[in-house]
């Protein structure tokens, strides 16, 4: 375990500006405002090789540069605190542990790209975080950290808190933008990407909470310090949210390069009741499901990429061998069926056909053809959906088909080794 | 700007930046399939039928909403793409009530065509169609959601072009559907029945309420004297339904057809269009002289009337009190014509053939009758006329041309141009000028009021008065003018408003497709009809002169008031769902 981005969480009073400052708070902002040009700030972030922590792991400095390069007078920065991914609660830890750090990160980003207005879009299910942020913003306004000519410098900035109605897709950056604009949250097609054309058609920088929380540290300590952490291609640390059948569940900060096995057995104390591991799902509901034999994989964007998987938000779900793959797949697909915004054909229509095919398998009338349908539909969803939600929804399905083919076959043959499925057509015995 | 070089299916092409893959492919003679894409609308990117492969990219890209980049290598026709498109289409078909043989759009349906083009051999997914009831709540528009493919075109037209917002998408995921607020019937929301949603719908999910059976029945009823009127915008458009070139003028063939199937008299709405000019022109002059409400707004487009009644009832005083030409016609047939022919009004059936779905509801307005008889009994659209032609097995293309019957079939070129946006204004100016000045107007073509643009204005010196006029089509444009009037900033005397983009040639009852480029050709044909007319000013129409001499006595007179003028209703109360 490592303590870097989350080091102040639990250590200071979240709303004590005094304590935050005593622990190095706002040194990053001051350094940026007093001693660095916006371009120098961007260069520092580029040099740190920080990559986005919201899911897409896009190089943060490069994204900032795109926004900075736009000529508009009016630009926006947005902190994505929607954290809608089931089993993900790491942003909450930062939001409630050290709100000033996240705000400082957002302010530095605004200074760097030339924005005067920021939004923090917080998941509606986090009323506590919303409350904390509203208070934190008021404190900062009073203390001259927000408003006109901050710290006496030629930089003015204001922040508004917005909250979402709980739709998962609102975490997707373009849907989030729609939602801030007051429309119902459904995705726009990209391009144009938000850095060129985002909120109200203006260049907009959207960053995840954890990404932003890293910023003050990188600026105050310098990129060099940051580069000491992590692996060759993945710098720094990652907050992971571990849930499922493990002994220690929760949010942990780890350095890139740690293996999945270390996370599960060393940090989280292995599986509950010493059961056998069936698979872990990395990156939330839309993450790939990896069998035991991939556990030695190191947490590293590039290593993961080699296996065509993403780290996503850093959620890890641990599943023991009492789980039926088809049952699990049905629950996941049902989740995405519920969360699809309904705009594009493949995502709107795809999930229910997958569920129908799974149901036939679960109730004993499944055939090879159903397996093929599941695969074909999942593939078309991945390849052709309009936004990240529909593209990622079939990832668990496809990974399960790949790694647990036998279990599908088993169901086609009228048998469920975990005993979850009841083939008399009366539904499931449990789960 | 520098061009961008890309390779599409092995062929190199250079296109300007910001070109989409779809547009670029069309330049290389490749027509990538689409379904939600419409040439006059925003790119939506939601059907996913236009997917293509881009070298180096993981998934597919949607060609309609992906712009080309230098060096891009695109493939549009691989096994992988063809199968993927079939899969996408199968997902759509699984949720589609594919009963083509009894469908309104059989033979003219984008989904049907696409299924054929993509070579769909089997609908292999479970049918998941939600068999929702068909909305037949009103006289104009029918909605059948079991056919809807959720392309969103109707929503765009209703919200962004018409600014009405009667329908939008409700629910999410596979429960997403297009519906009026609270999933009510269209009759319970401020739908203006313009039918623009029909014109953009790629499938048979929205269509006109069909009234052809009533027409056939009337024609075979020996006790009825059945007369018909044809609106100006029908004659330049019907030919499209029969494979004729866009803009073909088929007036004489329509007359001939209608006589063949047994109408007792075939008359022309253009006659009452001329009459409208006389009444409305005089009303305008009267308002100017007596300090009446100005600007005066035209009142011949029933969708527009519903719009102002729903959304701007405080401005109803600005509307001309003239009935529309369709209604004037009906009222005259059941009075003047009945008297002249010695017929009882109850024995007469008035049928109109209109470019418009809103006209069906207009005919059923309470104010639109004299004693117990509706002015107009049955309204059918251009599309329904085409159906009757097909049903009759008469070969329209081969028919000899015939002339309208007299007297209600005589008209001028000024009436003909009613069919295009700007036409009513142009016709009115031709007459008002001469009535006021007593001079002959030699330059009678008001070219700056013509064309498909949504908003036009002009100032015309009439004697010592400079008359300021404006012309708008599409209700969103009308809204801009109404807001100006509300703010007291509309410095106009007279404003023409047509509900449908392009005017009646783009009406909700016209043949589909009706893209802007098609509408432009239709407009050209309208002015062609004008040019070919012997008389081109309404007040020169001898039958109109005779009508005043024999019957009406004078414009705005007592008879006119009873038969040709009307009043309006504040409908804002049943407009609880009004959305901006
Ligand atoms: C369906 C969907 C849900 C997402 N939810 C979130 C979220 O809750 N929080 C988040 O930061 N990013 C989320 N993202 C990723 C965002 O679109 C975006 O990439 C991210 O906010 C960018 O920030 P970063 O560059 O700092 O990672 C989601 C993406 C998709 C497709
Ligand atoms: S992929 Fe799903 S969530 Fe995204 S636009 Fe399509 S339907 Fe909406
Ligand atoms: S909408 Fe098209 S595909 Fe559907 S039933 Fe009608 S004609 Fe057939
Ligand atoms: S008829 Fe016109 S107003 Fe009514 S739903 Fe269609 S487009 Fe909207
Ligand atoms: S009703 Fe027609 S235009 Fe509207 S979404 Fe459905 S298919 Fe598209």
PDB file of N, CA and C and ligand atoms in Angstrom, chain A residues 168-170 172 174-175 185-189 336 339-349 351 381 384-393, chain B residues 45-46 48 172-174 176, ligand 2:
ATOM      1  N   UNK A 168     -26.334   6.094 -14.567  1.00  0.00           N
ATOM      2  CA  UNK A 168     -24.946   5.676 -14.708  1.00  0.00           C
ATOM      3  C   UNK A 168     -24.280   6.384 -15.878  1.00  0.00           C
ATOM      4  N   UNK A 169     -25.017   6.526 -16.977  1.00  0.00           N
ATOM      5  CA  UNK A 169     -24.405   7.078 -18.181  1.00  0.00           C
ATOM      6  C   UNK A 169     -23.996   8.540 -17.979  1.00  0.00           C
ATOM      7  N   UNK A 170     -24.566   9.212 -16.997  1.00  0.00           N
ATOM      8  CA  UNK A 170     -24.201  10.618 -16.754  1.00  0.00           C
ATOM      9  C   UNK A 170     -22.744  10.788 -16.380  1.00  0.00           C
ATOM     10  N   UNK A 172     -20.430   9.504 -18.125  1.00  0.00           N
ATOM     11  CA  UNK A 172     -19.761   9.638 -19.419  1.00  0.00           C
ATOM     12  C   UNK A 172     -19.697  11.126 -19.715  1.00  0.00           C
ATOM     13  N   UNK A 174     -19.768  13.314 -22.139  1.00  0.00           N
ATOM     14  CA  UNK A 174     -20.694  14.122 -22.937  1.00  0.00           C
ATOM     15  C   UNK A 174     -22.108  14.088 -22.344  1.00  0.00           C
ATOM     16  N   UNK A 175     -22.463  12.954 -21.735  1.00  0.00           N
ATOM     17  CA  UNK A 175     -23.767  12.879 -21.074  1.00  0.00           C
ATOM     18  C   UNK A 175     -23.764  13.787 -19.852  1.00  0.00           C
ATOM     19  N   UNK A 185     -29.791  13.203 -19.406  1.00  0.00           N
ATOM     20  CA  UNK A 185     -28.433  12.691 -19.626  1.00  0.00           C
ATOM     21  C   UNK A 185     -28.367  11.578 -20.638  1.00  0.00           C
ATOM     22  N   UNK A 186     -28.084  11.955 -21.895  1.00  0.00           N
ATOM     23  CA  UNK A 186     -27.690  10.901 -22.820  1.00  0.00           C
ATOM     24  C   UNK A 186     -26.503  11.411 -23.613  1.00  0.00           C
ATOM     25  N   UNK A 187     -25.711  10.466 -24.089  1.00  0.00           N
ATOM     26  CA  UNK A 187     -24.419  10.827 -24.670  1.00  0.00           C
ATOM     27  C   UNK A 187     -24.559  11.525 -26.003  1.00  0.00           C
ATOM     28  N   UNK A 188     -23.577  12.346 -26.321  1.00  0.00           N
ATOM     29  CA  UNK A 188     -23.460  12.893 -27.669  1.00  0.00           C
ATOM     30  C   UNK A 188     -22.436  12.037 -28.392  1.00  0.00           C
ATOM     31  N   UNK A 189     -22.520  12.054 -29.710  1.00  0.00           N
ATOM     32  CA  UNK A 189     -21.460  11.309 -30.396  1.00  0.00           C
ATOM     33  C   UNK A 189     -20.200  12.153 -30.435  1.00  0.00           C
ATOM     34  N   UNK A 336     -26.922  -3.139 -17.297  1.00  0.00           N
ATOM     35  CA  UNK A 336     -26.715  -2.268 -18.463  1.00  0.00           C
ATOM     36  C   UNK A 336     -28.001  -2.049 -19.245  1.00  0.00           C
ATOM     37  N   UNK A 339     -29.418   0.768 -17.530  1.00  0.00           N
ATOM     38  CA  UNK A 339     -28.688   2.032 -17.597  1.00  0.00           C
ATOM     39  C   UNK A 339     -28.539   2.618 -19.003  1.00  0.00           C
ATOM     40  N   UNK A 340     -28.806   1.838 -20.016  1.00  0.00           N
ATOM     41  CA  UNK A 340     -28.697   2.355 -21.380  1.00  0.00           C
ATOM     42  C   UNK A 340     -29.613   3.573 -21.523  1.00  0.00           C
ATOM     43  N   UNK A 341     -29.124   4.579 -22.208  1.00  0.00           N
ATOM     44  CA  UNK A 341     -29.984   5.755 -22.358  1.00  0.00           C
ATOM     45  C   UNK A 341     -31.016   5.530 -23.459  1.00  0.00           C
ATOM     46  N   UNK A 342     -30.787   4.543 -24.306  1.00  0.00           N
ATOM     47  CA  UNK A 342     -31.773   4.205 -25.317  1.00  0.00           C
ATOM     48  C   UNK A 342     -31.601   4.917 -26.643  1.00  0.00           C
ATOM     49  N   UNK A 343     -30.531   5.672 -26.748  1.00  0.00           N
ATOM     50  CA  UNK A 343     -30.378   6.476 -27.957  1.00  0.00           C
ATOM     51  C   UNK A 343     -29.954   5.645 -29.165  1.00  0.00           C
ATOM     52  N   UNK A 344     -28.978   4.796 -28.993  1.00  0.00           N
ATOM     53  CA  UNK A 344     -28.497   4.085 -30.186  1.00  0.00           C
ATOM     54  C   UNK A 344     -28.964   2.638 -30.224  1.00  0.00           C
ATOM     55  N   UNK A 345     -29.120   2.149 -31.437  1.00  0.00           N
ATOM     56  CA  UNK A 345     -29.742   0.840 -31.644  1.00  0.00           C
ATOM     57  C   UNK A 345     -29.062  -0.282 -30.872  1.00  0.00           C
ATOM     58  N   UNK A 346     -27.750  -0.391 -31.022  1.00  0.00           N
ATOM     59  CA  UNK A 346     -27.084  -1.581 -30.510  1.00  0.00           C
ATOM     60  C   UNK A 346     -27.191  -1.706 -28.999  1.00  0.00           C
ATOM     61  N   UNK A 347     -26.989  -0.605 -28.303  1.00  0.00           N
ATOM     62  CA  UNK A 347     -27.040  -0.659 -26.841  1.00  0.00           C
ATOM     63  C   UNK A 347     -28.485  -0.744 -26.354  1.00  0.00           C
ATOM     64  N   UNK A 348     -29.379  -0.003 -27.022  1.00  0.00           N
ATOM     65  CA  UNK A 348     -30.781  -0.024 -26.604  1.00  0.00           C
ATOM     66  C   UNK A 348     -31.386  -1.424 -26.768  1.00  0.00           C
ATOM     67  N   UNK A 349     -31.124  -2.046 -27.908  1.00  0.00           N
ATOM     68  CA  UNK A 349     -31.778  -3.324 -28.217  1.00  0.00           C
ATOM     69  C   UNK A 349     -30.955  -4.533 -27.802  1.00  0.00           C
ATOM     70  N   UNK A 351     -28.932  -5.517 -25.170  1.00  0.00           N
ATOM     71  CA  UNK A 351     -28.947  -6.181 -23.862  1.00  0.00           C
ATOM     72  C   UNK A 351     -30.110  -7.156 -23.696  1.00  0.00           C
ATOM     73  N   UNK A 381     -22.349  -4.753 -30.107  1.00  0.00           N
ATOM     74  CA  UNK A 381     -22.472  -3.669 -29.134  1.00  0.00           C
ATOM     75  C   UNK A 381     -21.122  -3.017 -28.888  1.00  0.00           C
ATOM     76  N   UNK A 384     -19.984  -1.145 -32.246  1.00  0.00           N
ATOM     77  CA  UNK A 384     -20.816  -0.178 -32.961  1.00  0.00           C
ATOM     78  C   UNK A 384     -21.603   0.779 -32.091  1.00  0.00           C
ATOM     79  N   UNK A 385     -21.535   0.655 -30.781  1.00  0.00           N
ATOM     80  CA  UNK A 385     -22.366   1.540 -29.963  1.00  0.00           C
ATOM     81  C   UNK A 385     -21.841   2.966 -30.006  1.00  0.00           C
ATOM     82  N   UNK A 386     -22.758   3.871 -29.716  1.00  0.00           N
ATOM     83  CA  UNK A 386     -22.428   5.289 -29.836  1.00  0.00           C
ATOM     84  C   UNK A 386     -21.483   5.768 -28.741  1.00  0.00           C
ATOM     85  N   UNK A 387     -21.703   5.326 -27.514  1.00  0.00           N
ATOM     86  CA  UNK A 387     -20.842   5.851 -26.450  1.00  0.00           C
ATOM     87  C   UNK A 387     -20.202   4.737 -25.652  1.00  0.00           C
ATOM     88  N   UNK A 388     -19.363   5.145 -24.736  1.00  0.00           N
ATOM     89  CA  UNK A 388     -18.602   4.207 -23.922  1.00  0.00           C
ATOM     90  C   UNK A 388     -19.456   3.206 -23.176  1.00  0.00           C
ATOM     91  N   UNK A 389     -20.660   3.601 -22.817  1.00  0.00           N
ATOM     92  CA  UNK A 389     -21.477   2.673 -22.043  1.00  0.00           C
ATOM     93  C   UNK A 389     -21.805   1.435 -22.864  1.00  0.00           C
ATOM     94  N   UNK A 390     -22.341   1.660 -24.032  1.00  0.00           N
ATOM     95  CA  UNK A 390     -22.715   0.529 -24.880  1.00  0.00           C
ATOM     96  C   UNK A 390     -21.497  -0.238 -25.379  1.00  0.00           C
ATOM     97  N   UNK A 391     -20.386   0.473 -25.541  1.00  0.00           N
ATOM     98  CA  UNK A 391     -19.173  -0.197 -26.004  1.00  0.00           C
ATOM     99  C   UNK A 391     -18.571  -1.076 -24.915  1.00  0.00           C
ATOM    100  N   UNK A 392     -18.731  -0.651 -23.667  1.00  0.00           N
ATOM    101  CA  UNK A 392     -18.105  -1.387 -22.573  1.00  0.00           C
ATOM    102  C   UNK A 392     -19.030  -2.429 -21.957  1.00  0.00           C
ATOM    103  N   UNK A 393     -20.333  -2.219 -22.077  1.00  0.00           N
ATOM    104  CA  UNK A 393     -21.278  -3.145 -21.450  1.00  0.00           C
ATOM    105  C   UNK A 393     -21.007  -4.603 -21.815  1.00  0.00           C
TER     106      UNK A 393
ATOM    107  N   UNK B  45     -26.600  10.069 -35.548  1.00  0.00           N
ATOM    108  CA  UNK B  45     -25.685   8.980 -35.205  1.00  0.00           C
ATOM    109  C   UNK B  45     -26.288   7.908 -34.331  1.00  0.00           C
ATOM    110  N   UNK B  46     -27.591   7.743 -34.344  1.00  0.00           N
ATOM    111  CA  UNK B  46     -28.130   6.756 -33.412  1.00  0.00           C
ATOM    112  C   UNK B  46     -28.533   5.407 -34.013  1.00  0.00           C
ATOM    113  N   UNK B  48     -26.829   3.465 -36.190  1.00  0.00           N
ATOM    114  CA  UNK B  48     -25.605   2.642 -36.305  1.00  0.00           C
ATOM    115  C   UNK B  48     -25.590   1.766 -37.556  1.00  0.00           C
ATOM    116  N   UNK B 172     -36.105   5.327 -20.861  1.00  0.00           N
ATOM    117  CA  UNK B 172     -34.738   5.068 -21.273  1.00  0.00           C
ATOM    118  C   UNK B 172     -34.632   3.645 -21.797  1.00  0.00           C
ATOM    119  N   UNK B 173     -33.438   3.320 -22.255  1.00  0.00           N
ATOM    120  CA  UNK B 173     -33.114   1.965 -22.676  1.00  0.00           C
ATOM    121  C   UNK B 173     -34.169   1.424 -23.645  1.00  0.00           C
ATOM    122  N   UNK B 174     -34.477   0.121 -23.548  1.00  0.00           N
ATOM    123  CA  UNK B 174     -35.398  -0.434 -24.529  1.00  0.00           C
ATOM    124  C   UNK B 174     -36.839  -0.016 -24.275  1.00  0.00           C
ATOM    125  N   UNK B 176     -37.435   3.126 -24.236  1.00  0.00           N
ATOM    126  CA  UNK B 176     -37.468   4.460 -24.843  1.00  0.00           C
ATOM    127  C   UNK B 176     -38.473   4.466 -25.984  1.00  0.00           C
TER     128      UNK B 176
HETATM  129  S1  LIG C   2     -24.258   3.281 -26.115  1.00  0.00           S
HETATM  130 FE1  LIG C   2     -26.056   3.128 -24.779  1.00  0.00          FE
HETATM  131  S2  LIG C   2     -25.833   4.751 -23.321  1.00  0.00           S
HETATM  132 FE2  LIG C   2     -24.466   5.204 -25.034  1.00  0.00          FE
HETATM  133  S3  LIG C   2     -25.667   6.429 -26.464  1.00  0.00           S
HETATM  134 FE3  LIG C   2     -25.988   4.331 -27.068  1.00  0.00          FE
HETATM  135  S4  LIG C   2     -27.836   3.734 -25.975  1.00  0.00           S
HETATM  136 FE4  LIG C   2     -27.084   5.560 -24.965  1.00  0.00          FE
END
